[in-house]
């Protein structure tokens, strides 16, 4: 198998109660039925009576506490951990493919061939049988599928067996259920044959809606791996596009396109995209992992892949961790920042953050859809070692209890907070008081130790940490759009944020340079970056306190100021009159005074 982005890990230990993730709910349990009462979300089917009884008992003690992080995990997450660190204790990821699998090749001499032709199918070899164009595989082996089925299905029912399903020019459409249904297998691997083009499409309504019925065009009850060097186009008209009730791994050099009525790609225990190209258009979440009964599961790990997600709700959602290591990710959630609903702020009154409202308050709008589409949301941690992540979200850009950016690029355009470090349903030892006091430090931590972060926010805050925030390396650029309510920074706890706010206007595509400007300085360039938003003023974080800098854009002139410690409420439009560290032109952008306090006015 190609190198995995996740060796394994989670940052929390369960206290026995059920959790609903950062969104105060697991959308799987409350998904609107895409096709009426006959359609069932596979997540709701996974619950057993035993776990239900245990959860009921635990919830009598606490209806909100879901996870309690242990000391070592908190320390690890709060010191700028790597993806390997964060995932070191997670469930082991399946590693079952061979070099031949990943290359999209196979040994035809020992394989069983399945030829599809309209409403019929022919099987040549052992281990499979055909009835009409429905083919059932009941033994281990390699099965090569080609041709087109206009009303067919591929079913795998081979307990404890190793099954390789090679799609080599296979086009399967079902009018009664899933196109591929892996009911039972020891190891299930789908290989996209070298140079092949394949399609899978399910029915809009399923004949079987029982508890164990499939709920996706490509569905597996067991851990599933997809590899090879071919392409696959999946249409999930009933519910999900690709879904596994256990783990799901995408590797090789595959090109996969998914269009789904509900979630695009879901691995309940974990979802790992190691490589290849993945494009998802989803009526709900783009990528999802939602296991909430085991703190070592419920994570999404992205490796050397190219991922494009367009989702009506969250782009990526994980019950525990999201990790990015070398990935190029482009996310549009809820129509993007342009689709944000900006609420007017009443002067002198605290404004409720939709992300901190109760499940009942935040779960749905009047049309039944999610009220807060986010780019990336993780119940425990978001960690990026490298790669480029571009988020355009109607609500928050990235939300997790622990957010670590060690390198790479993270560019966010958000309707609400750009980055929100919030414990959500994670209760961190020593910070229990934050459950009832929204202004208290809840123990969450944002750490930027390298790389480049750009945030453009339409309302609320650019960087919002309900706990602490540290920028110890790299460069962070923040700007609020016209009408943004609060400031560039809002931190409840401790912070290490040194920077300045300048008024050179910037236009998307400009090159912005930050240069040391003191008389005794050699004029060393600190940063040069291509700006991904348009604004009249910017806040630059990641500088040296007391050092004078010049911030210049290719279209908006330049501003010179002295870097100082930044605090909450700074840098937002209308945040105050120009102070030390700001250029006098372009008024209205708040900034740091010489002592680092927020400006008056």
mmCIF file of N, CA and C in Angstrom, residues 48-177:
data_model
loop_
_atom_site.group_PDB
_atom_site.id
_atom_site.type_symbol
_atom_site.label_atom_id
_atom_site.label_comp_id
_atom_site.label_asym_id
_atom_site.label_seq_id
_atom_site.Cartn_x
_atom_site.Cartn_y
_atom_site.Cartn_z
ATOM 1 N N UNK A 48 -26.659 -0.574 18.478
ATOM 2 C CA UNK A 48 -27.170 -1.801 19.069
ATOM 3 C C UNK A 48 -27.923 -1.483 20.336
ATOM 4 N N UNK A 49 -28.741 -2.428 20.812
ATOM 5 C CA UNK A 49 -29.500 -2.213 22.030
ATOM 6 C C UNK A 49 -28.584 -2.049 23.223
ATOM 7 N N UNK A 50 -27.458 -2.794 23.244
ATOM 8 C CA UNK A 50 -26.539 -2.694 24.374
ATOM 9 C C UNK A 50 -25.978 -1.295 24.501
ATOM 10 N N UNK A 51 -25.500 -0.724 23.381
ATOM 11 C CA UNK A 51 -24.917 0.609 23.457
ATOM 12 C C UNK A 51 -25.976 1.636 23.797
ATOM 13 N N UNK A 52 -27.207 1.402 23.335
ATOM 14 C CA UNK A 52 -28.286 2.323 23.650
ATOM 15 C C UNK A 52 -28.573 2.339 25.137
ATOM 16 N N UNK A 53 -28.619 1.134 25.751
ATOM 17 C CA UNK A 53 -28.878 1.060 27.189
ATOM 18 C C UNK A 53 -27.770 1.741 27.974
ATOM 19 N N UNK A 54 -26.508 1.511 27.558
ATOM 20 C CA UNK A 54 -25.376 2.112 28.251
ATOM 21 C C UNK A 54 -25.419 3.618 28.148
ATOM 22 N N UNK A 55 -25.759 4.123 26.940
ATOM 23 C CA UNK A 55 -25.797 5.560 26.743
ATOM 24 C C UNK A 55 -26.893 6.189 27.580
ATOM 25 N N UNK A 56 -28.050 5.519 27.653
ATOM 26 C CA UNK A 56 -29.150 6.056 28.440
ATOM 27 C C UNK A 56 -28.763 6.199 29.893
ATOM 28 N N UNK A 57 -28.077 5.174 30.421
ATOM 29 C CA UNK A 57 -27.638 5.219 31.809
ATOM 30 C C UNK A 57 -26.654 6.350 32.036
ATOM 31 N N UNK A 58 -25.708 6.518 31.105
ATOM 32 C CA UNK A 58 -24.687 7.547 31.258
ATOM 33 C C UNK A 58 -25.285 8.935 31.142
ATOM 34 N N UNK A 59 -26.267 9.092 30.262
ATOM 35 C CA UNK A 59 -26.839 10.404 30.042
ATOM 36 C C UNK A 59 -27.655 10.878 31.227
ATOM 37 N N UNK A 60 -28.067 9.944 32.108
ATOM 38 C CA UNK A 60 -28.753 10.366 33.310
ATOM 39 C C UNK A 60 -27.818 11.181 34.189
ATOM 40 N N UNK A 61 -26.496 10.893 34.090
ATOM 41 C CA UNK A 61 -25.520 11.626 34.872
ATOM 42 C C UNK A 61 -25.119 12.920 34.166
ATOM 43 N N UNK A 62 -24.992 12.903 32.865
ATOM 44 C CA UNK A 62 -24.582 14.090 32.122
ATOM 45 C C UNK A 62 -25.111 14.000 30.708
ATOM 46 N N UNK A 63 -25.870 15.020 30.296
ATOM 47 C CA UNK A 63 -26.442 14.989 28.962
ATOM 48 C C UNK A 63 -25.562 15.708 27.952
ATOM 49 N N UNK A 64 -24.476 16.337 28.417
ATOM 50 C CA UNK A 64 -23.634 17.089 27.503
ATOM 51 C C UNK A 64 -22.222 16.551 27.390
ATOM 52 N N UNK A 65 -21.700 15.965 28.470
ATOM 53 C CA UNK A 65 -20.320 15.501 28.436
ATOM 54 C C UNK A 65 -20.196 14.272 27.555
ATOM 55 N N UNK A 66 -19.343 14.356 26.544
ATOM 56 C CA UNK A 66 -19.187 13.231 25.634
ATOM 57 C C UNK A 66 -17.808 12.612 25.734
ATOM 58 N N UNK A 67 -16.783 13.439 25.783
ATOM 59 C CA UNK A 67 -15.420 12.950 25.846
ATOM 60 C C UNK A 67 -14.680 13.753 26.912
ATOM 61 N N UNK A 68 -13.808 13.110 27.626
ATOM 62 C CA UNK A 68 -12.952 13.816 28.571
ATOM 63 C C UNK A 68 -11.513 13.556 28.171
ATOM 64 N N UNK A 69 -10.821 14.583 27.740
ATOM 65 C CA UNK A 69 -9.455 14.375 27.282
ATOM 66 C C UNK A 69 -8.543 14.114 28.458
ATOM 67 N N UNK A 70 -7.608 13.222 28.267
ATOM 68 C CA UNK A 70 -6.643 12.907 29.312
ATOM 69 C C UNK A 70 -5.482 13.886 29.238
ATOM 70 N N UNK A 71 -4.740 14.013 30.343
ATOM 71 C CA UNK A 71 -3.687 15.013 30.423
ATOM 72 C C UNK A 71 -2.680 14.944 29.305
ATOM 73 N N UNK A 72 -2.207 13.746 28.974
ATOM 74 C CA UNK A 72 -1.177 13.622 27.946
ATOM 75 C C UNK A 72 -1.699 14.060 26.590
ATOM 76 N N UNK A 73 -2.972 13.788 26.335
ATOM 77 C CA UNK A 73 -3.547 14.182 25.051
ATOM 78 C C UNK A 73 -3.670 15.696 24.963
ATOM 79 N N UNK A 74 -4.056 16.327 26.070
ATOM 80 C CA UNK A 74 -4.158 17.779 26.085
ATOM 81 C C UNK A 74 -2.791 18.399 25.835
ATOM 82 N N UNK A 75 -1.771 17.908 26.527
ATOM 83 C CA UNK A 75 -0.418 18.433 26.353
ATOM 84 C C UNK A 75 0.051 18.244 24.924
ATOM 85 N N UNK A 76 -0.247 17.079 24.374
ATOM 86 C CA UNK A 76 0.175 16.774 23.015
ATOM 87 C C UNK A 76 -0.499 17.707 22.019
ATOM 88 N N UNK A 77 -1.796 17.891 22.186
ATOM 89 C CA UNK A 77 -2.546 18.703 21.242
ATOM 90 C C UNK A 77 -2.217 20.179 21.380
ATOM 91 N N UNK A 78 -1.843 20.620 22.580
ATOM 92 C CA UNK A 78 -1.653 22.043 22.810
ATOM 93 C C UNK A 78 -0.242 22.518 22.515
ATOM 94 N N UNK A 79 0.632 21.638 22.108
ATOM 95 C CA UNK A 79 2.010 22.044 21.842
ATOM 96 C C UNK A 79 2.355 21.969 20.362
ATOM 97 N N UNK A 80 1.352 22.000 19.509
ATOM 98 C CA UNK A 80 1.610 21.981 18.080
ATOM 99 C C UNK A 80 1.981 20.614 17.574
ATOM 100 N N UNK A 81 1.154 19.629 17.852
ATOM 101 C CA UNK A 81 1.449 18.251 17.485
ATOM 102 C C UNK A 81 1.411 18.055 15.975
ATOM 103 N N UNK A 82 2.066 17.002 15.507
ATOM 104 C CA UNK A 82 2.031 16.610 14.104
ATOM 105 C C UNK A 82 0.867 15.658 13.885
ATOM 106 N N UNK A 83 0.592 15.360 12.620
ATOM 107 C CA UNK A 83 -0.480 14.417 12.322
ATOM 108 C C UNK A 83 -0.177 13.051 12.915
ATOM 109 N N UNK A 84 1.084 12.639 12.860
ATOM 110 C CA UNK A 84 1.459 11.341 13.429
ATOM 111 C C UNK A 84 1.247 11.324 14.936
ATOM 112 N N UNK A 85 1.549 12.438 15.601
ATOM 113 C CA UNK A 85 1.338 12.520 17.046
ATOM 114 C C UNK A 85 -0.138 12.372 17.392
ATOM 115 N N UNK A 86 -0.963 13.159 16.714
ATOM 116 C CA UNK A 86 -2.390 13.180 17.027
ATOM 117 C C UNK A 86 -3.020 11.821 16.772
ATOM 118 N N UNK A 87 -2.573 11.132 15.717
ATOM 119 C CA UNK A 87 -3.194 9.870 15.330
ATOM 120 C C UNK A 87 -2.495 8.640 15.894
ATOM 121 N N UNK A 88 -1.511 8.850 16.725
ATOM 122 C CA UNK A 88 -0.695 7.725 17.185
ATOM 123 C C UNK A 88 -1.476 6.699 17.990
ATOM 124 N N UNK A 89 -2.580 7.077 18.575
ATOM 125 C CA UNK A 89 -3.345 6.134 19.396
ATOM 126 C C UNK A 89 -4.655 5.713 18.746
ATOM 127 N N UNK A 90 -4.863 6.085 17.491
ATOM 128 C CA UNK A 90 -6.123 5.738 16.832
ATOM 129 C C UNK A 90 -6.159 4.278 16.398
ATOM 130 N N UNK A 91 -7.331 3.837 16.031
ATOM 131 C CA UNK A 91 -7.495 2.475 15.533
ATOM 132 C C UNK A 91 -6.597 2.253 14.319
ATOM 133 N N UNK A 92 -6.087 1.033 14.195
ATOM 134 C CA UNK A 92 -5.201 0.703 13.083
ATOM 135 C C UNK A 92 -5.957 0.763 11.763
ATOM 136 N N UNK A 93 -5.330 1.380 10.780
ATOM 137 C CA UNK A 93 -5.930 1.519 9.460
ATOM 138 C C UNK A 93 -5.623 0.283 8.624
ATOM 139 N N UNK A 94 -6.612 -0.204 7.905
ATOM 140 C CA UNK A 94 -6.437 -1.389 7.062
ATOM 141 C C UNK A 94 -5.325 -1.172 6.044
ATOM 142 N N UNK A 95 -4.457 -2.173 5.917
ATOM 143 C CA UNK A 95 -3.357 -2.137 4.955
ATOM 144 C C UNK A 95 -3.334 -3.491 4.255
ATOM 145 N N UNK A 96 -4.190 -3.640 3.245
ATOM 146 C CA UNK A 96 -4.411 -4.962 2.655
ATOM 147 C C UNK A 96 -4.095 -5.017 1.167
ATOM 148 N N UNK A 97 -3.716 -3.899 0.569
ATOM 149 C CA UNK A 97 -3.487 -3.926 -0.870
ATOM 150 C C UNK A 97 -2.058 -4.337 -1.204
ATOM 151 N N UNK A 98 -1.891 -4.822 -2.427
ATOM 152 C CA UNK A 98 -0.575 -5.206 -2.939
ATOM 153 C C UNK A 98 -0.115 -4.168 -3.958
ATOM 154 N N UNK A 99 1.142 -4.265 -4.368
ATOM 155 C CA UNK A 99 1.646 -3.374 -5.409
ATOM 156 C C UNK A 99 0.846 -3.561 -6.694
ATOM 157 N N UNK A 100 0.444 -4.793 -6.962
ATOM 158 C CA UNK A 100 -0.356 -5.073 -8.150
ATOM 159 C C UNK A 100 -1.709 -4.375 -8.055
ATOM 160 N N UNK A 101 -2.331 -4.426 -6.879
ATOM 161 C CA UNK A 101 -3.610 -3.739 -6.681
ATOM 162 C C UNK A 101 -3.467 -2.249 -6.962
ATOM 163 N N UNK A 102 -2.460 -1.639 -6.334
ATOM 164 C CA UNK A 102 -2.281 -0.196 -6.450
ATOM 165 C C UNK A 102 -1.956 0.226 -7.876
ATOM 166 N N UNK A 103 -1.376 -0.689 -8.654
ATOM 167 C CA UNK A 103 -1.060 -0.403 -10.056
ATOM 168 C C UNK A 103 -2.257 -0.634 -10.966
ATOM 169 N N UNK A 104 -3.324 -1.200 -10.413
ATOM 170 C CA UNK A 104 -4.521 -1.457 -11.208
ATOM 171 C C UNK A 104 -4.394 -2.638 -12.134
ATOM 172 N N UNK A 105 -3.510 -3.581 -11.797
ATOM 173 C CA UNK A 105 -3.324 -4.772 -12.626
ATOM 174 C C UNK A 105 -3.766 -6.012 -11.859
ATOM 175 N N UNK A 106 -3.888 -7.141 -12.578
ATOM 176 C CA UNK A 106 -4.345 -8.380 -11.953
ATOM 177 C C UNK A 106 -3.912 -9.565 -12.805
ATOM 178 N N UNK A 107 -3.975 -10.744 -12.205
ATOM 179 C CA UNK A 107 -3.614 -11.983 -12.897
ATOM 180 C C UNK A 107 -4.881 -12.571 -13.509
ATOM 181 N N UNK A 108 -5.057 -12.353 -14.790
ATOM 182 C CA UNK A 108 -6.275 -12.803 -15.465
ATOM 183 C C UNK A 108 -6.409 -14.313 -15.469
ATOM 184 N N UNK A 109 -5.300 -15.030 -15.396
ATOM 185 C CA UNK A 109 -5.351 -16.491 -15.489
ATOM 186 C C UNK A 109 -6.043 -17.130 -14.291
ATOM 187 N N UNK A 110 -6.004 -16.468 -13.156
ATOM 188 C CA UNK A 110 -6.612 -17.055 -11.959
ATOM 189 C C UNK A 110 -7.879 -16.333 -11.522
ATOM 190 N N UNK A 111 -8.306 -15.347 -12.288
ATOM 191 C CA UNK A 111 -9.472 -14.550 -11.901
ATOM 192 C C UNK A 111 -10.753 -15.109 -12.500
ATOM 193 N N UNK A 112 -11.841 -14.887 -11.792
ATOM 194 C CA UNK A 112 -13.178 -15.174 -12.314
ATOM 195 C C UNK A 112 -13.672 -13.930 -13.034
ATOM 196 N N UNK A 113 -14.183 -14.096 -14.249
ATOM 197 C CA UNK A 113 -14.659 -12.942 -15.013
ATOM 198 C C UNK A 113 -16.176 -12.846 -14.948
ATOM 199 N N UNK A 114 -16.646 -11.620 -14.838
ATOM 200 C CA UNK A 114 -18.079 -11.336 -14.798
ATOM 201 C C UNK A 114 -18.371 -10.355 -15.921
ATOM 202 N N UNK A 115 -19.187 -10.789 -16.887
ATOM 203 C CA UNK A 115 -19.522 -9.954 -18.043
ATOM 204 C C UNK A 115 -20.971 -9.505 -17.924
ATOM 205 N N UNK A 116 -21.176 -8.198 -17.922
ATOM 206 C CA UNK A 116 -22.517 -7.632 -17.792
ATOM 207 C C UNK A 116 -23.035 -7.241 -19.168
ATOM 208 N N UNK A 117 -24.339 -7.468 -19.389
ATOM 209 C CA UNK A 117 -24.949 -7.122 -20.672
ATOM 210 C C UNK A 117 -26.411 -6.772 -20.445
ATOM 211 N N UNK A 118 -26.685 -5.490 -20.214
ATOM 212 C CA UNK A 118 -28.058 -5.052 -20.018
ATOM 213 C C UNK A 118 -28.675 -5.614 -18.763
ATOM 214 N N UNK A 119 -29.618 -6.550 -18.935
ATOM 215 C CA UNK A 119 -30.299 -7.153 -17.782
ATOM 216 C C UNK A 119 -29.838 -8.579 -17.534
ATOM 217 N N UNK A 120 -28.684 -8.932 -18.084
ATOM 218 C CA UNK A 120 -28.147 -10.274 -17.866
ATOM 219 C C UNK A 120 -26.664 -10.185 -17.533
ATOM 220 N N UNK A 121 -26.136 -11.302 -17.016
ATOM 221 C CA UNK A 121 -24.716 -11.370 -16.671
ATOM 222 C C UNK A 121 -24.221 -12.788 -16.866
ATOM 223 N N UNK A 122 -22.943 -12.903 -17.221
ATOM 224 C CA UNK A 122 -22.312 -14.205 -17.405
ATOM 225 C C UNK A 122 -21.097 -14.305 -16.502
ATOM 226 N N UNK A 123 -20.990 -15.445 -15.790
ATOM 227 C CA UNK A 123 -19.864 -15.680 -14.888
ATOM 228 C C UNK A 123 -19.007 -16.800 -15.460
ATOM 229 N N UNK A 124 -17.706 -16.548 -15.575
ATOM 230 C CA UNK A 124 -16.769 -17.560 -16.054
ATOM 231 C C UNK A 124 -15.729 -17.789 -14.963
ATOM 232 N N UNK A 125 -15.911 -18.889 -14.223
ATOM 233 C CA UNK A 125 -15.005 -19.184 -13.126
ATOM 234 C C UNK A 125 -15.763 -19.559 -11.870
ATOM 235 N N UNK A 126 -15.018 -19.718 -10.775
ATOM 236 C CA UNK A 126 -15.605 -20.171 -9.518
ATOM 237 C C UNK A 126 -15.903 -19.002 -8.579
ATOM 238 N N UNK A 127 -16.824 -19.267 -7.641
ATOM 239 C CA UNK A 127 -17.053 -18.352 -6.532
ATOM 240 C C UNK A 127 -18.148 -17.339 -6.711
ATOM 241 N N UNK A 128 -18.801 -17.311 -7.866
ATOM 242 C CA UNK A 128 -19.853 -16.331 -8.109
ATOM 243 C C UNK A 128 -20.951 -16.948 -8.951
ATOM 244 N N UNK A 129 -22.144 -16.393 -8.835
ATOM 245 C CA UNK A 129 -23.286 -16.854 -9.623
ATOM 246 C C UNK A 129 -24.104 -15.647 -10.047
ATOM 247 N N UNK A 130 -24.832 -15.807 -11.150
ATOM 248 C CA UNK A 130 -25.622 -14.708 -11.683
ATOM 249 C C UNK A 130 -27.087 -15.087 -11.759
ATOM 250 N N UNK A 131 -27.928 -14.123 -11.404
ATOM 251 C CA UNK A 131 -29.369 -14.248 -11.588
ATOM 252 C C UNK A 131 -29.827 -12.966 -12.253
ATOM 253 N N UNK A 132 -30.163 -13.070 -13.541
ATOM 254 C CA UNK A 132 -30.378 -11.859 -14.314
ATOM 255 C C UNK A 132 -29.054 -11.110 -14.377
ATOM 256 N N UNK A 133 -29.059 -9.828 -14.013
ATOM 257 C CA UNK A 133 -27.808 -9.069 -13.992
ATOM 258 C C UNK A 133 -27.341 -8.791 -12.564
ATOM 259 N N UNK A 134 -27.873 -9.559 -11.610
ATOM 260 C CA UNK A 134 -27.383 -9.497 -10.234
ATOM 261 C C UNK A 134 -26.392 -10.628 -10.020
ATOM 262 N N UNK A 135 -25.171 -10.274 -9.650
ATOM 263 C CA UNK A 135 -24.112 -11.255 -9.449
ATOM 264 C C UNK A 135 -23.766 -11.298 -7.972
ATOM 265 N N UNK A 136 -23.755 -12.511 -7.409
ATOM 266 C CA UNK A 136 -23.437 -12.696 -5.996
ATOM 267 C C UNK A 136 -22.135 -13.467 -5.861
ATOM 268 N N UNK A 137 -21.194 -12.899 -5.129
ATOM 269 C CA UNK A 137 -19.890 -13.521 -4.882
ATOM 270 C C UNK A 137 -19.908 -14.134 -3.494
ATOM 271 N N UNK A 138 -19.581 -15.423 -3.409
ATOM 272 C CA UNK A 138 -19.683 -16.131 -2.132
ATOM 273 C C UNK A 138 -18.372 -16.757 -1.670
ATOM 274 N N UNK A 139 -17.290 -16.514 -2.365
ATOM 275 C CA UNK A 139 -15.992 -17.094 -1.987
ATOM 276 C C UNK A 139 -14.883 -16.089 -2.242
ATOM 277 N N UNK A 140 -13.765 -16.285 -1.564
ATOM 278 C CA UNK A 140 -12.621 -15.417 -1.766
ATOM 279 C C UNK A 140 -12.048 -15.572 -3.154
ATOM 280 N N UNK A 141 -11.319 -14.546 -3.607
ATOM 281 C CA UNK A 141 -10.711 -14.596 -4.924
ATOM 282 C C UNK A 141 -10.733 -13.244 -5.597
ATOM 283 N N UNK A 142 -10.308 -13.245 -6.864
ATOM 284 C CA UNK A 142 -10.294 -12.026 -7.673
ATOM 285 C C UNK A 142 -11.372 -12.133 -8.732
ATOM 286 N N UNK A 143 -12.202 -11.112 -8.843
ATOM 287 C CA UNK A 143 -13.335 -11.108 -9.768
ATOM 288 C C UNK A 143 -13.230 -9.862 -10.647
ATOM 289 N N UNK A 144 -13.141 -10.084 -11.954
ATOM 290 C CA UNK A 144 -12.979 -8.986 -12.902
ATOM 291 C C UNK A 144 -14.324 -8.718 -13.565
ATOM 292 N N UNK A 145 -14.808 -7.480 -13.421
ATOM 293 C CA UNK A 145 -16.140 -7.116 -13.905
ATOM 294 C C UNK A 145 -16.010 -6.137 -15.064
ATOM 295 N N UNK A 146 -16.731 -6.422 -16.152
ATOM 296 C CA UNK A 146 -16.755 -5.521 -17.303
ATOM 297 C C UNK A 146 -18.148 -5.525 -17.909
ATOM 298 N N UNK A 147 -18.416 -4.567 -18.787
ATOM 299 C CA UNK A 147 -19.719 -4.479 -19.423
ATOM 300 C C UNK A 147 -20.663 -3.561 -18.672
ATOM 301 N N UNK A 148 -21.917 -3.549 -19.117
ATOM 302 C CA UNK A 148 -22.907 -2.630 -18.551
ATOM 303 C C UNK A 148 -24.148 -3.381 -18.096
ATOM 304 N N UNK A 149 -24.576 -3.097 -16.870
ATOM 305 C CA UNK A 149 -25.828 -3.631 -16.346
ATOM 306 C C UNK A 149 -26.793 -2.472 -16.162
ATOM 307 N N UNK A 150 -27.923 -2.515 -16.854
ATOM 308 C CA UNK A 150 -28.895 -1.429 -16.761
ATOM 309 C C UNK A 150 -29.829 -1.591 -15.573
ATOM 310 N N UNK A 151 -29.903 -2.790 -15.043
ATOM 311 C CA UNK A 151 -30.684 -3.041 -13.829
ATOM 312 C C UNK A 151 -30.034 -4.213 -13.107
ATOM 313 N N UNK A 152 -28.891 -3.946 -12.485
ATOM 314 C CA UNK A 152 -28.139 -5.031 -11.872
ATOM 315 C C UNK A 152 -27.520 -4.639 -10.552
ATOM 316 N N UNK A 153 -26.756 -5.575 -10.008
ATOM 317 C CA UNK A 153 -26.124 -5.349 -8.711
ATOM 318 C C UNK A 153 -24.980 -6.341 -8.532
ATOM 319 N N UNK A 154 -23.918 -5.883 -7.866
ATOM 320 C CA UNK A 154 -22.829 -6.765 -7.470
ATOM 321 C C UNK A 154 -22.899 -6.929 -5.964
ATOM 322 N N UNK A 155 -23.077 -8.176 -5.519
ATOM 323 C CA UNK A 155 -23.234 -8.471 -4.094
ATOM 324 C C UNK A 155 -22.079 -9.355 -3.646
ATOM 325 N N UNK A 156 -21.454 -8.993 -2.519
ATOM 326 C CA UNK A 156 -20.396 -9.812 -1.932
ATOM 327 C C UNK A 156 -20.893 -10.345 -0.599
ATOM 328 N N UNK A 157 -20.980 -11.664 -0.508
ATOM 329 C CA UNK A 157 -21.385 -12.320 0.741
ATOM 330 C C UNK A 157 -20.448 -13.503 0.961
ATOM 331 N N UNK A 158 -19.235 -13.181 1.423
ATOM 332 C CA UNK A 158 -18.182 -14.188 1.587
ATOM 333 C C UNK A 158 -17.519 -13.998 2.947
ATOM 334 N N UNK A 159 -18.175 -14.458 4.013
ATOM 335 C CA UNK A 159 -17.659 -14.245 5.374
ATOM 336 C C UNK A 159 -16.210 -14.698 5.526
ATOM 337 N N UNK A 160 -15.395 -13.827 6.128
ATOM 338 C CA UNK A 160 -13.986 -14.110 6.452
ATOM 339 C C UNK A 160 -13.098 -14.304 5.226
ATOM 340 N N UNK A 161 -13.610 -14.072 4.046
ATOM 341 C CA UNK A 161 -12.821 -14.296 2.829
ATOM 342 C C UNK A 161 -12.215 -12.988 2.319
ATOM 343 N N UNK A 162 -11.135 -13.136 1.550
ATOM 344 C CA UNK A 162 -10.470 -11.991 0.927
ATOM 345 C C UNK A 162 -10.989 -11.867 -0.499
ATOM 346 N N UNK A 163 -11.707 -10.778 -0.765
ATOM 347 C CA UNK A 163 -12.349 -10.594 -2.065
ATOM 348 C C UNK A 163 -11.788 -9.353 -2.743
ATOM 349 N N UNK A 164 -11.334 -9.536 -3.999
ATOM 350 C CA UNK A 164 -10.897 -8.417 -4.819
ATOM 351 C C UNK A 164 -11.854 -8.290 -5.988
ATOM 352 N N UNK A 165 -12.488 -7.136 -6.051
ATOM 353 C CA UNK A 165 -13.441 -6.857 -7.113
ATOM 354 C C UNK A 165 -12.779 -5.858 -8.057
ATOM 355 N N UNK A 166 -12.367 -6.354 -9.233
ATOM 356 C CA UNK A 166 -11.669 -5.507 -10.198
ATOM 357 C C UNK A 166 -12.691 -4.950 -11.182
ATOM 358 N N UNK A 167 -12.827 -3.634 -11.208
ATOM 359 C CA UNK A 167 -13.728 -2.990 -12.164
ATOM 360 C C UNK A 167 -12.901 -2.577 -13.373
ATOM 361 N N UNK A 168 -13.194 -3.200 -14.508
ATOM 362 C CA UNK A 168 -12.427 -2.966 -15.732
ATOM 363 C C UNK A 168 -13.392 -2.624 -16.859
ATOM 364 N N UNK A 169 -13.868 -1.378 -16.838
ATOM 365 C CA UNK A 169 -14.884 -0.972 -17.795
ATOM 366 C C UNK A 169 -16.252 -1.463 -17.379
ATOM 367 N N UNK A 170 -16.571 -1.353 -16.089
ATOM 368 C CA UNK A 170 -17.852 -1.817 -15.550
ATOM 369 C C UNK A 170 -18.773 -0.629 -15.294
ATOM 370 N N UNK A 171 -20.010 -0.761 -15.765
ATOM 371 C CA UNK A 171 -21.028 0.268 -15.548
ATOM 372 C C UNK A 171 -22.257 -0.413 -14.973
ATOM 373 N N UNK A 172 -22.516 -0.158 -13.699
ATOM 374 C CA UNK A 172 -23.587 -0.864 -12.999
ATOM 375 C C UNK A 172 -24.618 0.138 -12.496
ATOM 376 N N UNK A 173 -25.853 -0.050 -12.937
ATOM 377 C CA UNK A 173 -26.972 0.761 -12.464
ATOM 378 C C UNK A 173 -28.006 -0.160 -11.853
ATOM 379 N N UNK A 174 -28.461 0.187 -10.657
ATOM 380 C CA UNK A 174 -29.506 -0.595 -10.005
ATOM 381 C C UNK A 174 -30.784 0.227 -9.924
ATOM 382 N N UNK A 175 -31.908 -0.424 -10.142
ATOM 383 C CA UNK A 175 -33.204 0.246 -10.016
ATOM 384 C C UNK A 175 -33.911 -0.142 -8.726
ATOM 385 N N UNK A 176 -33.242 -0.970 -7.908
ATOM 386 C CA UNK A 176 -33.881 -1.436 -6.670
ATOM 387 C C UNK A 176 -33.048 -1.184 -5.414
ATOM 388 N N UNK A 177 -31.759 -0.833 -5.565
ATOM 389 C CA UNK A 177 -30.926 -0.656 -4.374
ATOM 390 C C UNK A 177 -29.536 -0.185 -4.728
#
